[in-house]
mmCIF file of C-alpha atoms and ligand atoms in Angstrom:
data_model
loop_
_atom_site.group_PDB
_atom_site.id
_atom_site.type_symbol
_atom_site.label_atom_id
_atom_site.label_comp_id
_atom_site.label_asym_id
_atom_site.label_seq_id
_atom_site.Cartn_x
_atom_site.Cartn_y
_atom_site.Cartn_z
ATOM 1 C CA MET A 1 159.038 231.442 189.834
ATOM 2 C CA ALA A 2 160.757 228.129 189.072
ATOM 3 C CA SER A 3 164.406 227.530 190.037
ATOM 4 C CA ASP A 4 165.501 228.057 186.439
ATOM 5 C CA GLY A 5 163.908 231.513 186.475
ATOM 6 C CA PHE A 6 160.971 230.517 184.309
ATOM 7 C CA LEU A 7 157.330 230.419 185.397
ATOM 8 C CA ASN A 8 156.238 227.327 187.261
ATOM 9 C CA LYS A 9 154.901 224.474 185.120
ATOM 10 C CA ILE A 10 151.063 224.330 184.955
ATOM 11 C CA SER A 11 150.036 221.651 187.385
ATOM 12 C CA GLY A 12 147.705 218.920 186.224
ATOM 13 C CA PHE A 13 148.195 219.727 182.529
ATOM 14 C CA ALA A 14 148.997 216.169 181.505
ATOM 15 C CA THR A 15 145.986 214.909 183.450
ATOM 16 C CA LEU A 16 143.720 217.429 181.740
ATOM 17 C CA ALA A 17 144.991 216.483 178.287
ATOM 18 C CA ILE A 18 144.178 212.869 179.027
ATOM 19 C CA HIS A 19 140.819 213.126 180.745
ATOM 20 C CA ALA A 20 139.097 216.435 180.046
ATOM 21 C CA GLY A 21 136.024 215.911 177.820
ATOM 22 C CA GLN A 22 136.801 212.235 177.327
ATOM 23 C CA ASP A 23 134.144 210.577 179.454
ATOM 24 C CA PRO A 24 133.334 207.311 177.661
ATOM 25 C CA GLU A 25 129.690 207.527 178.745
ATOM 26 C CA LYS A 26 129.210 210.595 176.557
ATOM 27 C CA TRP A 27 129.485 208.760 173.282
ATOM 28 C CA ASN A 28 125.871 208.486 172.128
ATOM 29 C CA SER A 29 126.052 211.220 169.557
ATOM 30 C CA ALA A 30 123.389 210.142 167.045
ATOM 31 C CA ALA A 31 125.903 211.041 164.315
ATOM 32 C CA VAL A 32 124.366 210.466 160.851
ATOM 33 C CA VAL A 33 127.714 209.327 159.493
ATOM 34 C CA PRO A 34 129.018 206.487 161.673
ATOM 35 C CA PRO A 35 132.097 207.734 163.565
ATOM 36 C CA ILE A 36 135.491 206.074 163.480
ATOM 37 C CA VAL A 37 135.998 204.567 166.931
ATOM 38 C CA THR A 38 139.734 203.943 167.156
ATOM 39 C CA SER A 39 139.768 203.215 170.888
ATOM 40 C CA THR A 40 141.352 199.825 171.452
ATOM 41 C CA THR A 41 139.782 199.439 174.873
ATOM 42 C CA PHE A 42 136.463 200.274 176.526
ATOM 43 C CA LYS A 43 135.620 201.253 180.110
ATOM 44 C CA GLN A 44 134.034 198.471 182.140
ATOM 45 C CA PRO A 45 131.431 199.358 184.851
ATOM 46 C CA ALA A 46 132.788 196.494 186.974
ATOM 47 C CA PRO A 47 135.502 193.829 186.443
ATOM 48 C CA ALA A 48 134.660 191.569 183.506
ATOM 49 C CA GLU A 49 131.417 193.430 182.900
ATOM 50 C CA HIS A 50 131.251 195.461 179.659
ATOM 51 C CA THR A 51 128.689 197.556 177.811
ATOM 52 C CA GLY A 52 129.047 195.758 174.462
ATOM 53 C CA PHE A 53 132.727 196.346 173.798
ATOM 54 C CA GLU A 54 135.798 195.425 175.801
ATOM 55 C CA TYR A 55 138.808 195.275 173.453
ATOM 56 C CA GLY A 56 139.271 196.371 169.835
ATOM 57 C CA ARG A 57 140.251 192.956 168.463
ATOM 58 C CA SER A 58 137.137 191.351 169.933
ATOM 59 C CA GLY A 59 134.740 194.004 168.674
ATOM 60 C CA ASN A 60 134.555 197.593 167.490
ATOM 61 C CA PRO A 61 131.557 199.900 166.840
ATOM 62 C CA THR A 62 132.833 201.030 163.413
ATOM 63 C CA ARG A 63 133.539 197.439 162.388
ATOM 64 C CA ASN A 64 130.113 196.367 163.613
ATOM 65 C CA THR A 65 128.506 199.065 161.461
ATOM 66 C CA LEU A 66 130.302 197.751 158.381
ATOM 67 C CA GLU A 67 129.518 194.109 159.207
ATOM 68 C CA GLU A 68 125.838 194.922 159.652
ATOM 69 C CA CYS A 69 125.783 196.632 156.255
ATOM 70 C CA LEU A 70 127.638 193.760 154.549
ATOM 71 C CA ALA A 71 125.237 191.168 155.959
ATOM 72 C CA ALA A 72 122.256 193.158 154.680
ATOM 73 C CA LEU A 73 123.707 193.481 151.157
ATOM 74 C CA ASP A 74 124.004 189.689 150.821
ATOM 75 C CA LYS A 75 120.655 189.185 152.584
ATOM 76 C CA GLY A 76 122.633 187.236 155.201
ATOM 77 C CA LYS A 77 122.221 187.076 158.976
ATOM 78 C CA HIS A 78 125.872 187.585 159.848
ATOM 79 C CA ALA A 79 128.988 189.207 158.430
ATOM 80 C CA LEU A 80 132.552 189.228 159.709
ATOM 81 C CA THR A 81 135.424 191.320 158.430
ATOM 82 C CA PHE A 82 139.115 190.496 158.285
ATOM 83 C CA ALA A 83 142.434 192.201 157.623
ATOM 84 C CA SER A 84 142.425 191.013 153.987
ATOM 85 C CA GLY A 85 140.642 188.717 151.580
ATOM 86 C CA LEU A 86 143.231 186.018 152.200
ATOM 87 C CA GLY A 87 142.796 186.675 155.911
ATOM 88 C CA ALA A 88 139.150 185.779 155.474
ATOM 89 C CA THR A 89 140.125 182.670 153.502
ATOM 90 C CA THR A 90 142.619 181.620 156.190
ATOM 91 C CA THR A 91 140.089 182.076 158.970
ATOM 92 C CA ILE A 92 137.351 180.206 157.109
ATOM 93 C CA ALA A 93 139.743 177.341 156.346
ATOM 94 C CA SER A 94 140.554 177.249 160.073
ATOM 95 C CA LEU A 95 137.051 175.903 160.632
ATOM 96 C CA LEU A 96 138.584 172.607 159.474
ATOM 97 C CA SER A 97 140.947 170.294 161.330
ATOM 98 C CA CYS A 98 144.159 168.501 160.404
ATOM 99 C CA GLY A 99 143.342 165.581 158.131
ATOM 100 C CA ASP A 100 140.339 167.275 156.544
ATOM 101 C CA HIS A 101 140.108 167.786 152.774
ATOM 102 C CA ILE A 102 139.129 170.762 150.625
ATOM 103 C CA VAL A 103 137.883 170.551 147.040
ATOM 104 C CA SER A 104 138.583 173.779 145.220
ATOM 105 C CA CYS A 105 137.788 174.925 141.722
ATOM 106 C CA ASP A 106 140.903 174.728 139.603
ATOM 107 C CA ASP A 107 140.980 178.371 138.525
ATOM 108 C CA VAL A 108 141.296 180.553 141.628
ATOM 109 C CA TYR A 109 143.212 183.687 142.557
ATOM 110 C CA GLY A 110 146.933 182.856 142.687
ATOM 111 C CA GLY A 111 147.161 183.790 146.362
ATOM 112 C CA THR A 112 144.318 181.434 147.233
ATOM 113 C CA ASN A 113 146.014 178.637 145.295
ATOM 114 C CA ARG A 114 149.292 179.392 147.116
ATOM 115 C CA LEU A 115 147.602 179.434 150.540
ATOM 116 C CA PHE A 116 145.946 176.072 149.921
ATOM 117 C CA ARG A 117 149.030 174.416 148.434
ATOM 118 C CA ARG A 118 151.904 175.911 150.411
ATOM 119 C CA VAL A 119 150.441 176.766 153.819
ATOM 120 C CA LEU A 120 147.314 174.787 154.641
ATOM 121 C CA GLU A 121 148.762 171.584 153.174
ATOM 122 C CA ARG A 122 151.668 171.854 155.647
ATOM 123 C CA LEU A 123 149.077 172.165 158.419
ATOM 124 C CA GLY A 124 147.403 168.949 157.343
ATOM 125 C CA LEU A 125 144.602 170.296 155.115
ATOM 126 C CA GLN A 126 144.778 168.624 151.710
ATOM 127 C CA THR A 127 143.245 170.406 148.691
ATOM 128 C CA THR A 128 142.155 168.909 145.397
ATOM 129 C CA PHE A 129 141.777 171.367 142.527
ATOM 130 C CA THR A 130 139.372 170.398 139.776
ATOM 131 C CA ASP A 131 137.177 171.811 137.028
ATOM 132 C CA PHE A 132 133.908 172.845 138.669
ATOM 133 C CA THR A 133 132.227 173.449 135.324
ATOM 134 C CA ASP A 134 132.034 169.643 135.103
ATOM 135 C CA LEU A 135 129.957 168.270 138.002
ATOM 136 C CA GLU A 136 131.432 164.788 137.505
ATOM 137 C CA CYS A 137 134.853 166.232 138.303
ATOM 138 C CA VAL A 138 133.440 167.706 141.516
ATOM 139 C CA LYS A 139 131.806 164.417 142.531
ATOM 140 C CA ASN A 140 134.975 162.430 141.746
ATOM 141 C CA ALA A 141 137.118 164.823 143.794
ATOM 142 C CA ILE A 142 135.015 164.482 146.966
ATOM 143 C CA GLN A 143 136.500 162.092 149.542
ATOM 144 C CA ASP A 144 135.268 160.742 152.890
ATOM 145 C CA ASN A 145 137.290 163.481 154.638
ATOM 146 C CA THR A 146 136.089 166.328 152.402
ATOM 147 C CA LYS A 147 134.755 169.082 154.660
ATOM 148 C CA MET A 148 134.821 172.166 152.430
ATOM 149 C CA ILE A 149 134.149 173.064 148.811
ATOM 150 C CA TRP A 150 135.728 176.308 147.609
ATOM 151 C CA ILE A 151 134.071 178.032 144.662
ATOM 152 C CA GLU A 152 135.184 181.175 142.920
ATOM 153 C CA THR A 153 132.644 182.350 140.354
ATOM 154 C CA PRO A 154 133.435 183.938 138.018
ATOM 155 C CA THR A 155 136.965 182.589 138.454
ATOM 156 C CA ASN A 156 140.160 184.604 138.471
ATOM 157 C CA PRO A 157 141.521 185.084 135.795
ATOM 158 C CA LEU A 158 139.693 182.803 133.338
ATOM 159 C CA LEU A 159 136.183 184.026 134.232
ATOM 160 C CA LYS A 160 134.775 180.477 134.326
ATOM 161 C CA VAL A 161 131.224 180.533 135.710
ATOM 162 C CA ILE A 162 130.337 177.777 138.171
ATOM 163 C CA ASP A 163 126.780 176.645 138.881
ATOM 164 C CA ILE A 164 126.523 177.432 142.595
ATOM 165 C CA ALA A 165 123.217 175.633 143.110
ATOM 166 C CA ALA A 166 124.386 172.479 141.306
ATOM 167 C CA VAL A 167 127.704 172.244 143.175
ATOM 168 C CA SER A 168 125.977 173.017 146.491
ATOM 169 C CA GLU A 169 123.494 170.209 145.814
ATOM 170 C CA VAL A 170 126.328 167.751 145.154
ATOM 171 C CA ALA A 171 128.045 168.844 148.367
ATOM 172 C CA LYS A 172 124.916 168.376 150.459
ATOM 173 C CA GLU A 173 124.190 164.978 148.881
ATOM 174 C CA MET A 174 127.714 163.717 149.482
ATOM 175 C CA GLY A 175 128.350 164.705 153.065
ATOM 176 C CA ASP A 176 128.667 167.360 155.752
ATOM 177 C CA ILE A 177 130.507 169.779 153.486
ATOM 178 C CA ILE A 178 130.706 173.574 153.920
ATOM 179 C CA VAL A 179 130.222 175.355 150.584
ATOM 180 C CA VAL A 180 132.142 178.615 150.287
ATOM 181 C CA VAL A 181 131.761 181.020 147.365
ATOM 182 C CA ASP A 182 134.302 183.755 146.715
ATOM 183 C CA ASN A 183 132.098 186.515 145.265
ATOM 184 C CA THR A 184 134.864 189.108 144.883
ATOM 185 C CA PHE A 185 134.487 189.569 141.134
ATOM 186 C CA LEU A 186 130.793 190.443 141.335
ATOM 187 C CA THR A 187 129.771 191.738 144.807
ATOM 188 C CA PRO A 188 126.246 191.111 146.164
ATOM 189 C CA TYR A 189 124.967 193.698 143.697
ATOM 190 C CA LEU A 190 125.471 191.229 140.851
ATOM 191 C CA GLN A 191 125.284 187.854 142.607
ATOM 192 C CA ARG A 192 124.025 186.508 145.966
ATOM 193 C CA PRO A 193 125.527 183.034 146.516
ATOM 194 C CA LEU A 194 123.551 182.391 149.728
ATOM 195 C CA ASP A 195 120.394 182.373 147.608
ATOM 196 C CA PHE A 196 121.785 179.425 145.635
ATOM 197 C CA GLY A 197 122.817 177.166 148.507
ATOM 198 C CA ALA A 198 126.224 178.470 149.552
ATOM 199 C CA ASP A 199 126.967 178.358 153.284
ATOM 200 C CA ILE A 200 129.525 181.175 153.333
ATOM 201 C CA VAL A 201 130.239 184.024 150.900
ATOM 202 C CA VAL A 202 133.763 185.400 151.047
ATOM 203 C CA TYR A 203 135.082 188.694 149.669
ATOM 204 C CA SER A 204 138.254 190.523 149.080
ATOM 205 C CA LEU A 205 136.684 193.871 150.036
ATOM 206 C CA THR A 206 139.896 195.306 148.667
ATOM 207 C CA LYS A 207 138.296 195.123 145.246
ATOM 208 C CA TYR A 208 134.874 196.393 144.155
ATOM 209 C CA MET A 209 133.317 196.658 147.607
ATOM 210 C CA ASN A 210 135.836 199.301 148.678
ATOM 211 C CA GLY A 211 136.378 200.266 145.062
ATOM 212 C CA HIS A 212 139.002 202.954 145.610
ATOM 213 C CA SER A 213 142.193 200.858 145.766
ATOM 214 C CA ASP A 214 143.066 202.298 149.188
ATOM 215 C CA VAL A 215 142.026 199.523 151.594
ATOM 216 C CA ILE A 216 143.032 195.856 151.999
ATOM 217 C CA MET A 217 140.232 193.935 153.714
ATOM 218 C CA GLY A 218 138.172 190.744 153.583
ATOM 219 C CA ALA A 219 134.756 189.587 154.686
ATOM 220 C CA ALA A 220 132.582 186.532 155.175
ATOM 221 C CA VAL A 221 128.778 186.563 155.095
ATOM 222 C CA LEU A 222 126.614 183.647 156.264
ATOM 223 C CA ASN A 223 123.282 182.620 157.749
ATOM 224 C CA ASP A 224 124.138 179.669 159.989
ATOM 225 C CA ASP A 225 124.302 180.757 163.643
ATOM 226 C CA CYS A 226 126.603 177.888 164.688
ATOM 227 C CA LEU A 227 129.059 178.576 161.860
ATOM 228 C CA GLU A 228 128.970 182.283 162.737
ATOM 229 C CA GLU A 229 129.765 181.550 166.360
ATOM 230 C CA ARG A 230 132.744 179.400 165.324
ATOM 231 C CA LEU A 231 133.978 182.021 162.847
ATOM 232 C CA ARG A 232 133.538 184.851 165.377
ATOM 233 C CA PHE A 233 135.661 182.876 167.847
ATOM 234 C CA LEU A 234 138.348 182.382 165.172
ATOM 235 C CA GLN A 235 138.207 186.041 164.128
ATOM 236 C CA ASN A 236 139.126 187.062 167.683
ATOM 237 C CA ALA A 237 141.378 184.129 168.570
ATOM 238 C CA MET A 238 143.430 184.405 165.359
ATOM 239 C CA GLY A 239 143.328 188.191 165.400
ATOM 240 C CA VAL A 240 142.989 188.695 161.648
ATOM 241 C CA VAL A 241 140.853 191.826 162.102
ATOM 242 C CA PRO A 242 140.661 195.084 160.121
ATOM 243 C CA SER A 243 141.293 198.578 161.466
ATOM 244 C CA PRO A 244 138.345 200.823 162.403
ATOM 245 C CA THR A 245 139.600 203.422 159.940
ATOM 246 C CA ASP A 246 139.572 200.939 157.076
ATOM 247 C CA CYS A 247 136.109 199.805 158.154
ATOM 248 C CA TYR A 248 134.976 203.415 157.904
ATOM 249 C CA PHE A 249 136.382 203.702 154.365
ATOM 250 C CA VAL A 250 134.756 200.491 153.148
ATOM 251 C CA ASN A 251 131.459 201.401 154.804
ATOM 252 C CA ARG A 252 131.547 204.725 153.013
ATOM 253 C CA SER A 253 132.389 203.057 149.679
ATOM 254 C CA LEU A 254 129.399 200.749 149.933
ATOM 255 C CA LYS A 255 127.144 203.803 149.609
ATOM 256 C CA THR A 256 128.099 204.144 145.911
ATOM 257 C CA LEU A 257 128.558 200.427 145.166
ATOM 258 C CA ALA A 258 125.384 200.143 143.079
ATOM 259 C CA LEU A 259 126.261 203.188 140.971
ATOM 260 C CA ARG A 260 129.841 202.019 140.439
ATOM 261 C CA MET A 261 128.866 198.450 139.513
ATOM 262 C CA GLU A 262 126.375 199.739 136.951
ATOM 263 C CA GLN A 263 129.085 201.779 135.236
ATOM 264 C CA HIS A 264 131.698 198.996 135.487
ATOM 265 C CA GLN A 265 129.191 196.591 133.927
ATOM 266 C CA LYS A 266 128.128 198.923 131.102
ATOM 267 C CA SER A 267 131.633 199.976 130.163
ATOM 268 C CA SER A 268 133.212 196.522 130.313
ATOM 269 C CA TYR A 269 130.497 195.074 128.082
ATOM 270 C CA VAL A 270 131.143 197.690 125.357
ATOM 271 C CA ILE A 271 134.894 197.102 125.588
ATOM 272 C CA ALA A 272 134.486 193.313 125.542
ATOM 273 C CA LYS A 273 132.345 193.532 122.392
ATOM 274 C CA TRP A 274 134.962 195.787 120.783
ATOM 275 C CA LEU A 275 137.689 193.297 121.645
ATOM 276 C CA GLU A 276 135.633 190.408 120.256
ATOM 277 C CA ASN A 277 135.821 192.091 116.871
ATOM 278 C CA HIS A 278 139.521 192.944 117.080
ATOM 279 C CA PRO A 279 141.680 191.038 114.535
ATOM 280 C CA LYS A 280 144.454 190.411 117.080
ATOM 281 C CA VAL A 281 142.101 188.953 119.695
ATOM 282 C CA THR A 282 141.340 185.231 119.667
ATOM 283 C CA GLN A 283 139.006 184.999 122.694
ATOM 284 C CA VAL A 284 137.228 187.303 125.134
ATOM 285 C CA LEU A 285 136.365 185.748 128.500
ATOM 286 C CA HIS A 286 133.459 187.882 129.745
ATOM 287 C CA PRO A 287 130.398 186.187 131.337
ATOM 288 C CA GLY A 288 128.147 188.929 129.970
ATOM 289 C CA LEU A 289 128.864 187.928 126.368
ATOM 290 C CA PRO A 290 126.592 185.355 124.699
ATOM 291 C CA SER A 291 129.804 183.730 123.424
ATOM 292 C CA HIS A 292 130.825 182.802 126.986
ATOM 293 C CA PRO A 293 130.792 178.994 127.475
ATOM 294 C CA GLN A 294 128.746 179.248 130.712
ATOM 295 C CA TYR A 295 126.564 182.165 129.591
ATOM 296 C CA ALA A 296 123.342 180.345 130.513
ATOM 297 C CA ILE A 297 124.580 179.597 134.034
ATOM 298 C CA ALA A 298 125.677 183.212 134.399
ATOM 299 C CA GLN A 299 122.196 184.367 133.435
ATOM 300 C CA LYS A 300 120.507 182.182 136.056
ATOM 301 C CA GLN A 301 122.634 183.252 139.015
ATOM 302 C CA MET A 302 123.928 186.733 138.147
ATOM 303 C CA THR A 303 122.150 190.025 137.513
ATOM 304 C CA GLY A 304 125.033 191.022 135.245
ATOM 305 C CA HIS A 305 128.841 191.034 135.055
ATOM 306 C CA SER A 306 131.275 193.542 136.523
ATOM 307 C CA GLY A 307 134.279 195.264 135.013
ATOM 308 C CA VAL A 308 136.844 192.501 135.287
ATOM 309 C CA PHE A 309 137.439 190.157 132.343
ATOM 310 C CA SER A 310 140.251 188.644 130.313
ATOM 311 C CA PHE A 311 141.133 188.228 126.664
ATOM 312 C CA LYS A 312 143.611 186.198 124.653
ATOM 313 C CA HIS A 313 145.555 187.610 121.710
ATOM 314 C CA VAL A 314 147.420 186.069 118.779
ATOM 315 C CA GLY A 315 150.862 186.897 120.148
ATOM 316 C CA GLY A 316 152.943 185.633 123.040
ATOM 317 C CA LEU A 317 154.937 187.053 125.952
ATOM 318 C CA GLN A 318 156.729 189.611 123.807
ATOM 319 C CA GLU A 319 153.491 191.052 122.440
ATOM 320 C CA SER A 320 151.897 191.053 125.891
ATOM 321 C CA ARG A 321 154.827 192.936 127.362
ATOM 322 C CA LYS A 322 154.814 195.436 124.498
ATOM 323 C CA PHE A 323 151.030 195.893 124.775
ATOM 324 C CA LEU A 324 151.186 196.407 128.554
ATOM 325 C CA SER A 325 154.062 198.853 128.273
ATOM 326 C CA SER A 326 152.096 200.818 125.652
ATOM 327 C CA ILE A 327 148.846 201.412 127.558
ATOM 328 C CA LYS A 328 148.501 204.950 128.858
ATOM 329 C CA LEU A 329 145.066 205.231 130.516
ATOM 330 C CA PHE A 330 144.867 201.640 131.739
ATOM 331 C CA ILE A 331 147.478 201.170 134.459
ATOM 332 C CA LEU A 332 149.701 198.082 134.504
ATOM 333 C CA ALA A 333 149.104 196.834 138.039
ATOM 334 C CA GLU A 334 147.698 193.954 140.085
ATOM 335 C CA SER A 335 144.301 194.102 141.794
ATOM 336 C CA LEU A 336 140.921 195.057 140.345
ATOM 337 C CA GLY A 337 137.622 196.713 141.109
ATOM 338 C CA GLY A 338 138.793 200.254 141.675
ATOM 339 C CA TYR A 339 137.621 203.402 139.889
ATOM 340 C CA GLU A 340 140.836 203.335 137.866
ATOM 341 C CA SER A 341 141.231 200.899 134.949
ATOM 342 C CA LEU A 342 143.941 198.293 135.397
ATOM 343 C CA ALA A 343 145.566 195.713 133.114
ATOM 344 C CA GLU A 344 147.792 192.800 134.064
ATOM 345 C CA LEU A 345 149.457 189.626 132.807
ATOM 346 C CA PRO A 346 148.332 186.852 135.201
ATOM 347 C CA SER A 347 150.955 184.351 133.991
ATOM 348 C CA VAL A 348 153.777 186.435 135.484
ATOM 349 C CA MET A 349 151.872 188.628 137.959
ATOM 350 C CA THR A 350 148.803 187.564 139.965
ATOM 351 C CA HIS A 351 149.110 183.885 139.100
ATOM 352 C CA ALA A 352 152.885 183.520 138.983
ATOM 353 C CA SER A 353 152.620 181.449 142.192
ATOM 354 C CA VAL A 354 150.448 178.875 140.406
ATOM 355 C CA PRO A 355 152.732 176.036 139.222
ATOM 356 C CA GLU A 356 153.521 176.465 135.507
ATOM 357 C CA GLU A 357 152.116 173.029 134.705
ATOM 358 C CA GLN A 358 148.801 173.993 136.355
ATOM 359 C CA ARG A 359 148.808 177.381 134.570
ATOM 360 C CA ASN A 360 149.346 175.766 131.194
ATOM 361 C CA GLU A 361 146.695 173.122 131.852
ATOM 362 C CA LEU A 362 144.230 175.878 132.751
ATOM 363 C CA GLY A 363 145.206 178.117 129.853
ATOM 364 C CA ILE A 364 146.740 180.936 131.893
ATOM 365 C CA THR A 365 149.260 181.582 129.151
ATOM 366 C CA HIS A 366 151.412 184.597 128.317
ATOM 367 C CA SER A 367 148.813 185.686 125.768
ATOM 368 C CA LEU A 368 146.086 186.068 128.415
ATOM 369 C CA ILE A 369 145.587 189.646 129.605
ATOM 370 C CA ARG A 370 143.175 190.575 132.395
ATOM 371 C CA LEU A 371 141.460 193.945 132.449
ATOM 372 C CA SER A 372 139.684 195.731 135.265
ATOM 373 C CA VAL A 373 137.547 198.326 133.519
ATOM 374 C CA GLY A 374 137.160 201.361 135.765
ATOM 375 C CA LEU A 375 134.898 204.416 135.692
ATOM 376 C CA GLU A 376 136.681 206.438 133.043
ATOM 377 C CA ASP A 377 134.863 207.335 129.788
ATOM 378 C CA THR A 378 134.513 204.124 127.785
ATOM 379 C CA GLU A 379 135.587 205.757 124.519
ATOM 380 C CA ASP A 380 138.844 206.915 126.107
ATOM 381 C CA LEU A 381 139.527 203.374 127.331
ATOM 382 C CA ILE A 382 138.879 201.887 123.891
ATOM 383 C CA ASP A 383 141.160 204.486 122.285
ATOM 384 C CA ASP A 384 143.882 203.487 124.758
ATOM 385 C CA LEU A 385 143.556 199.786 123.996
ATOM 386 C CA ASP A 386 143.473 200.517 120.258
ATOM 387 C CA GLN A 387 146.741 202.474 120.295
ATOM 388 C CA ALA A 388 148.372 199.800 122.497
ATOM 389 C CA PHE A 389 147.408 197.054 120.022
ATOM 390 C CA LYS A 390 148.857 199.109 117.171
ATOM 391 C CA ALA A 391 152.079 199.539 119.122
ATOM 392 C CA ALA A 392 152.378 195.869 120.057
ATOM 393 C CA PHE A 393 151.343 193.979 116.918
HETATM 394 C C1 P1T B 401 144.968 190.894 144.172
HETATM 395 C C2 P1T B 401 144.170 190.132 143.436
HETATM 396 N N1 P1T B 401 143.230 189.320 143.948
HETATM 397 C C3 P1T B 401 142.952 189.189 145.321
HETATM 398 C C4 P1T B 401 141.845 188.214 145.611
HETATM 399 C C5 P1T B 401 141.718 187.672 146.892
HETATM 400 C C6 P1T B 401 142.667 188.059 148.021
HETATM 401 O O1 P1T B 401 142.257 189.293 148.533
HETATM 402 P P1 P1T B 401 143.274 190.234 149.340
HETATM 403 O O2 P1T B 401 142.386 191.331 149.893
HETATM 404 O O3 P1T B 401 144.282 190.735 148.312
HETATM 405 O O4 P1T B 401 143.929 189.387 150.418
HETATM 406 C C7 P1T B 401 140.700 186.772 147.158
HETATM 407 N N2 P1T B 401 139.816 186.384 146.194
HETATM 408 C C8 P1T B 401 139.929 186.878 144.934
HETATM 409 C C9 P1T B 401 138.964 186.425 143.889
HETATM 410 C C10 P1T B 401 140.938 187.819 144.610
HETATM 411 O O5 P1T B 401 141.021 188.290 143.348
HETATM 412 C C11 P1T B 401 144.222 190.139 141.941
HETATM 413 O O6 P1T B 401 143.628 189.208 141.356
HETATM 414 O O7 P1T B 401 144.804 191.062 141.354
#
């Protein structure tokens, strides 16, 4: 009996709760579905000796499973994952040193533009943005200190298609330049940049690869062992790593990637064709349409286009706002690539951080609307757009 009249506390309870059934050596379960290993640290048989894992930032079994799968999908040797797409971009850019120069395509995700202009520039990495659909512009932008070429193709939000092989050839001819391709809009199911001369493929896994709008993550896929070693060092040293739980979710999503991309592709093509014939639409920017200015390049490096594309209408900001407040099935929101259909106004949303002068030069005007066509029934999506046009014009 304890002094307070109650039974004595159970001795060793706390120790049991911590150690009973927890022996690290037991984990070789042959589980068909890769488990989520959340442990941030791993038992070492002797000081500074480890059995493959020592600390969660440096390596994690669930993350390794995802990275192995990502490498295979791009037919690459190595893959690394990061806390976000921009985390991947930041880490890749950290391969460079102060005084180096980046040449980037002019139309990139607003956050990438902002990172290059407002963060990396302060750290001594200059970036020149230019039109990569004109190889002369690429050649003229390359300087003696150019160490990286950044391609997005198709570009966000104008869907410009850039000839990966041609730009990679220019880069290799003109110096020791790392060619990076942001393949977020397509995924390796629709385009494999490494096959066309890219050195590194980068993804916002947040988009199609996870495809459920419930994870923020990034990835890089590459073949070069030396580059991989440098990136792996940076991944650990900079600490921009994803959680094991998120790795589990993305790994699971990859299992339906092919099915989802097929439906995104089919549905967006039907909707793009419908928009092309709409009296209030002046231009549809969809690389799967024969009317696309780089359609031939798209055909030689893509197996098809995904669900994300943009269109321009005859109105201005007022009509865009009215249209986007009238959609009911499409959701007014940033991001793309999920099972739900999204619509957004890049000029004031995803690309608001791009200087207005640059936006206007590019054509990211208030009449440009970007759609991410999801997995809903195509007819329902067309009906939604139709009623929104009627409400706005
Ligand atoms: C959030 C949006 N884009 C993110 C993005 C990123 C950044 O990914 P994050 O996971 O959001 O950090 C990188 N590359 C491309 C082509 C992207 O589109 C968007 O366009 O709505």
